């Protein structure tokens, strides 16, 4: 069996320390997983969530990596894998009454997006 050399190549992009909850980012990622590149762009531009803008930037970046570095056609790309993992938690202290303090936890997440080219066969 002859293996096509473009079939196993995939463009990937990783964004770390995005100031957003993992659950809010996963809600958007679950909508675009497995879809084509153009359909993903339309979905992300029309979604009302705050998490859709950083993910849209990542999809643009992954498509640029695929076309410039690997020579893949943007019209044939689809999202093969997309995952959101938990990042570091930034802890801050907020002053409260009577000299006490209150801990504020800012959650971050890491987002990975993999783009592949659809096979012609």
PDB file of C-alpha atoms in Angstrom:
ATOM      1  CA  UNK A   1       0.000   0.000   0.000  1.00  0.00           C
ATOM      2  CA  UNK A   2       1.401   3.363  -1.026  1.00  0.00           C
ATOM      3  CA  UNK A   3       1.012   6.120   1.503  1.00  0.00           C
ATOM      4  CA  UNK A   4       0.378   9.658   0.310  1.00  0.00           C
ATOM      5  CA  UNK A   5       2.963  11.988   1.813  1.00  0.00           C
ATOM      6  CA  UNK A   6       0.442  14.795   2.402  1.00  0.00           C
ATOM      7  CA  UNK A   7      -2.011  12.572   4.271  1.00  0.00           C
ATOM      8  CA  UNK A   8      -0.103  12.380   7.546  1.00  0.00           C
ATOM      9  CA  UNK A   9       1.054  15.995   7.632  1.00  0.00           C
ATOM     10  CA  UNK A  10      -0.896  18.323   9.828  1.00  0.00           C
ATOM     11  CA  UNK A  11      -0.470  21.932  10.817  1.00  0.00           C
ATOM     12  CA  UNK A  12      -0.691  22.610  14.513  1.00  0.00           C
ATOM     13  CA  UNK A  13      -0.875  25.686  16.672  1.00  0.00           C
ATOM     14  CA  UNK A  14      -0.698  26.062  20.447  1.00  0.00           C
ATOM     15  CA  UNK A  15      -1.766  29.012  22.577  1.00  0.00           C
ATOM     16  CA  UNK A  16      -0.759  28.981  26.206  1.00  0.00           C
ATOM     17  CA  UNK A  17      -1.958  30.981  29.210  1.00  0.00           C
ATOM     18  CA  UNK A  18      -5.178  32.286  27.677  1.00  0.00           C
ATOM     19  CA  UNK A  19      -7.041  34.072  30.501  1.00  0.00           C
ATOM     20  CA  UNK A  20     -10.221  32.079  30.261  1.00  0.00           C
ATOM     21  CA  UNK A  21     -11.922  29.171  31.944  1.00  0.00           C
ATOM     22  CA  UNK A  22     -11.389  25.747  30.404  1.00  0.00           C
ATOM     23  CA  UNK A  23     -15.114  25.062  30.332  1.00  0.00           C
ATOM     24  CA  UNK A  24     -15.905  28.264  28.443  1.00  0.00           C
ATOM     25  CA  UNK A  25     -13.252  27.497  25.823  1.00  0.00           C
ATOM     26  CA  UNK A  26     -14.366  23.852  25.496  1.00  0.00           C
ATOM     27  CA  UNK A  27     -17.919  24.969  24.770  1.00  0.00           C
ATOM     28  CA  UNK A  28     -16.652  26.701  21.612  1.00  0.00           C
ATOM     29  CA  UNK A  29     -14.073  24.043  20.641  1.00  0.00           C
ATOM     30  CA  UNK A  30     -16.710  21.295  20.722  1.00  0.00           C
ATOM     31  CA  UNK A  31     -18.703  23.151  18.068  1.00  0.00           C
ATOM     32  CA  UNK A  32     -15.833  23.351  15.543  1.00  0.00           C
ATOM     33  CA  UNK A  33     -14.113  19.968  15.982  1.00  0.00           C
ATOM     34  CA  UNK A  34     -14.163  17.978  12.721  1.00  0.00           C
ATOM     35  CA  UNK A  35     -15.498  20.813  10.543  1.00  0.00           C
ATOM     36  CA  UNK A  36     -13.946  22.335   7.444  1.00  0.00           C
ATOM     37  CA  UNK A  37     -11.848  25.498   7.582  1.00  0.00           C
ATOM     38  CA  UNK A  38     -14.392  27.815   5.913  1.00  0.00           C
ATOM     39  CA  UNK A  39     -17.276  26.480   7.985  1.00  0.00           C
ATOM     40  CA  UNK A  40     -15.222  26.977  11.147  1.00  0.00           C
ATOM     41  CA  UNK A  41     -14.541  30.610  10.299  1.00  0.00           C
ATOM     42  CA  UNK A  42     -18.244  31.291   9.739  1.00  0.00           C
ATOM     43  CA  UNK A  43     -19.226  29.592  12.996  1.00  0.00           C
ATOM     44  CA  UNK A  44     -16.625  31.422  15.070  1.00  0.00           C
ATOM     45  CA  UNK A  45     -17.461  34.848  13.647  1.00  0.00           C
ATOM     46  CA  UNK A  46     -21.149  34.445  14.495  1.00  0.00           C
ATOM     47  CA  UNK A  47     -20.802  32.887  17.953  1.00  0.00           C
ATOM     48  CA  UNK A  48     -21.650  35.278  20.801  1.00  0.00           C
ATOM     49  CA  UNK A  49     -19.043  33.900  23.215  1.00  0.00           C
ATOM     50  CA  UNK A  50     -15.913  35.737  24.327  1.00  0.00           C
ATOM     51  CA  UNK A  51     -13.864  32.565  23.816  1.00  0.00           C
ATOM     52  CA  UNK A  52     -14.502  32.524  20.075  1.00  0.00           C
ATOM     53  CA  UNK A  53     -12.118  35.416  19.285  1.00  0.00           C
ATOM     54  CA  UNK A  54      -8.862  33.805  20.556  1.00  0.00           C
ATOM     55  CA  UNK A  55      -9.881  30.514  18.944  1.00  0.00           C
ATOM     56  CA  UNK A  56     -10.567  32.313  15.657  1.00  0.00           C
ATOM     57  CA  UNK A  57      -7.074  33.808  15.774  1.00  0.00           C
ATOM     58  CA  UNK A  58      -5.633  30.335  16.374  1.00  0.00           C
ATOM     59  CA  UNK A  59      -7.494  28.836  13.420  1.00  0.00           C
ATOM     60  CA  UNK A  60      -6.210  31.636  11.177  1.00  0.00           C
ATOM     61  CA  UNK A  61      -2.681  31.011  12.433  1.00  0.00           C
ATOM     62  CA  UNK A  62      -2.902  27.253  11.885  1.00  0.00           C
ATOM     63  CA  UNK A  63      -4.166  27.786   8.328  1.00  0.00           C
ATOM     64  CA  UNK A  64      -1.307  30.206   7.649  1.00  0.00           C
ATOM     65  CA  UNK A  65       1.156  27.611   8.971  1.00  0.00           C
ATOM     66  CA  UNK A  66      -0.377  24.964   6.723  1.00  0.00           C
ATOM     67  CA  UNK A  67      -0.267  27.060   3.569  1.00  0.00           C
ATOM     68  CA  UNK A  68       3.126  28.744   4.064  1.00  0.00           C
ATOM     69  CA  UNK A  69       5.194  26.036   5.744  1.00  0.00           C
ATOM     70  CA  UNK A  70       3.669  22.864   4.311  1.00  0.00           C
ATOM     71  CA  UNK A  71       2.161  24.023   1.030  1.00  0.00           C
ATOM     72  CA  UNK A  72      -1.334  22.760   1.833  1.00  0.00           C
ATOM     73  CA  UNK A  73      -4.424  24.269   0.241  1.00  0.00           C
ATOM     74  CA  UNK A  74      -6.621  26.229   2.671  1.00  0.00           C
ATOM     75  CA  UNK A  75      -9.837  25.179   0.916  1.00  0.00           C
ATOM     76  CA  UNK A  76      -9.136  21.492   1.644  1.00  0.00           C
ATOM     77  CA  UNK A  77      -8.290  21.881   5.335  1.00  0.00           C
ATOM     78  CA  UNK A  78     -10.402  20.610   8.202  1.00  0.00           C
ATOM     79  CA  UNK A  79      -9.919  20.559  11.960  1.00  0.00           C
ATOM     80  CA  UNK A  80      -8.718  17.066  12.754  1.00  0.00           C
ATOM     81  CA  UNK A  81      -8.090  17.575  16.450  1.00  0.00           C
ATOM     82  CA  UNK A  82      -8.798  20.390  18.897  1.00  0.00           C
ATOM     83  CA  UNK A  83      -8.240  20.254  22.611  1.00  0.00           C
ATOM     84  CA  UNK A  84      -8.321  22.560  25.613  1.00  0.00           C
ATOM     85  CA  UNK A  85      -6.271  21.837  28.719  1.00  0.00           C
ATOM     86  CA  UNK A  86      -6.044  23.583  32.059  1.00  0.00           C
ATOM     87  CA  UNK A  87      -3.214  26.046  32.564  1.00  0.00           C
ATOM     88  CA  UNK A  88      -1.744  27.716  35.600  1.00  0.00           C
ATOM     89  CA  UNK A  89      -3.993  29.496  38.075  1.00  0.00           C
ATOM     90  CA  UNK A  90      -2.939  33.070  38.834  1.00  0.00           C
ATOM     91  CA  UNK A  91      -3.683  33.917  42.463  1.00  0.00           C
ATOM     92  CA  UNK A  92      -4.199  37.508  43.607  1.00  0.00           C
ATOM     93  CA  UNK A  93      -5.134  39.005  46.944  1.00  0.00           C
ATOM     94  CA  UNK A  94      -7.879  41.593  47.173  1.00  0.00           C
ATOM     95  CA  UNK A  95      -8.097  43.740  50.296  1.00  0.00           C
ATOM     96  CA  UNK A  96     -11.295  43.374  52.314  1.00  0.00           C
ATOM     97  CA  UNK A  97     -12.727  44.964  55.439  1.00  0.00           C
ATOM     98  CA  UNK A  98     -10.916  44.938  58.795  1.00  0.00           C
ATOM     99  CA  UNK A  99      -7.500  44.276  57.278  1.00  0.00           C
ATOM    100  CA  UNK A 100      -8.403  40.907  55.841  1.00  0.00           C
ATOM    101  CA  UNK A 101      -7.717  39.684  52.326  1.00  0.00           C
ATOM    102  CA  UNK A 102      -9.695  37.699  49.799  1.00  0.00           C
ATOM    103  CA  UNK A 103      -8.087  35.284  47.331  1.00  0.00           C
ATOM    104  CA  UNK A 104      -8.989  35.757  43.656  1.00  0.00           C
ATOM    105  CA  UNK A 105      -8.182  32.837  41.339  1.00  0.00           C
ATOM    106  CA  UNK A 106      -7.762  33.673  37.644  1.00  0.00           C
ATOM    107  CA  UNK A 107      -7.871  30.485  35.588  1.00  0.00           C
ATOM    108  CA  UNK A 108      -5.950  30.046  32.340  1.00  0.00           C
ATOM    109  CA  UNK A 109      -6.067  27.447  29.614  1.00  0.00           C
ATOM    110  CA  UNK A 110      -3.922  26.017  26.811  1.00  0.00           C
ATOM    111  CA  UNK A 111      -5.558  25.507  23.406  1.00  0.00           C
ATOM    112  CA  UNK A 112      -4.216  23.173  20.688  1.00  0.00           C
ATOM    113  CA  UNK A 113      -5.643  23.034  17.171  1.00  0.00           C
ATOM    114  CA  UNK A 114      -4.549  20.587  14.457  1.00  0.00           C
ATOM    115  CA  UNK A 115      -5.482  21.068  10.790  1.00  0.00           C
ATOM    116  CA  UNK A 116      -5.261  18.324   8.152  1.00  0.00           C
ATOM    117  CA  UNK A 117      -5.919  18.236   4.447  1.00  0.00           C
ATOM    118  CA  UNK A 118      -8.847  16.182   3.184  1.00  0.00           C
ATOM    119  CA  UNK A 119      -7.780  13.148   1.176  1.00  0.00           C
ATOM    120  CA  UNK A 120      -8.732  13.185  -2.492  1.00  0.00           C
ATOM    121  CA  UNK A 121      -9.526   9.470  -2.696  1.00  0.00           C
TER     122      UNK A 121
END
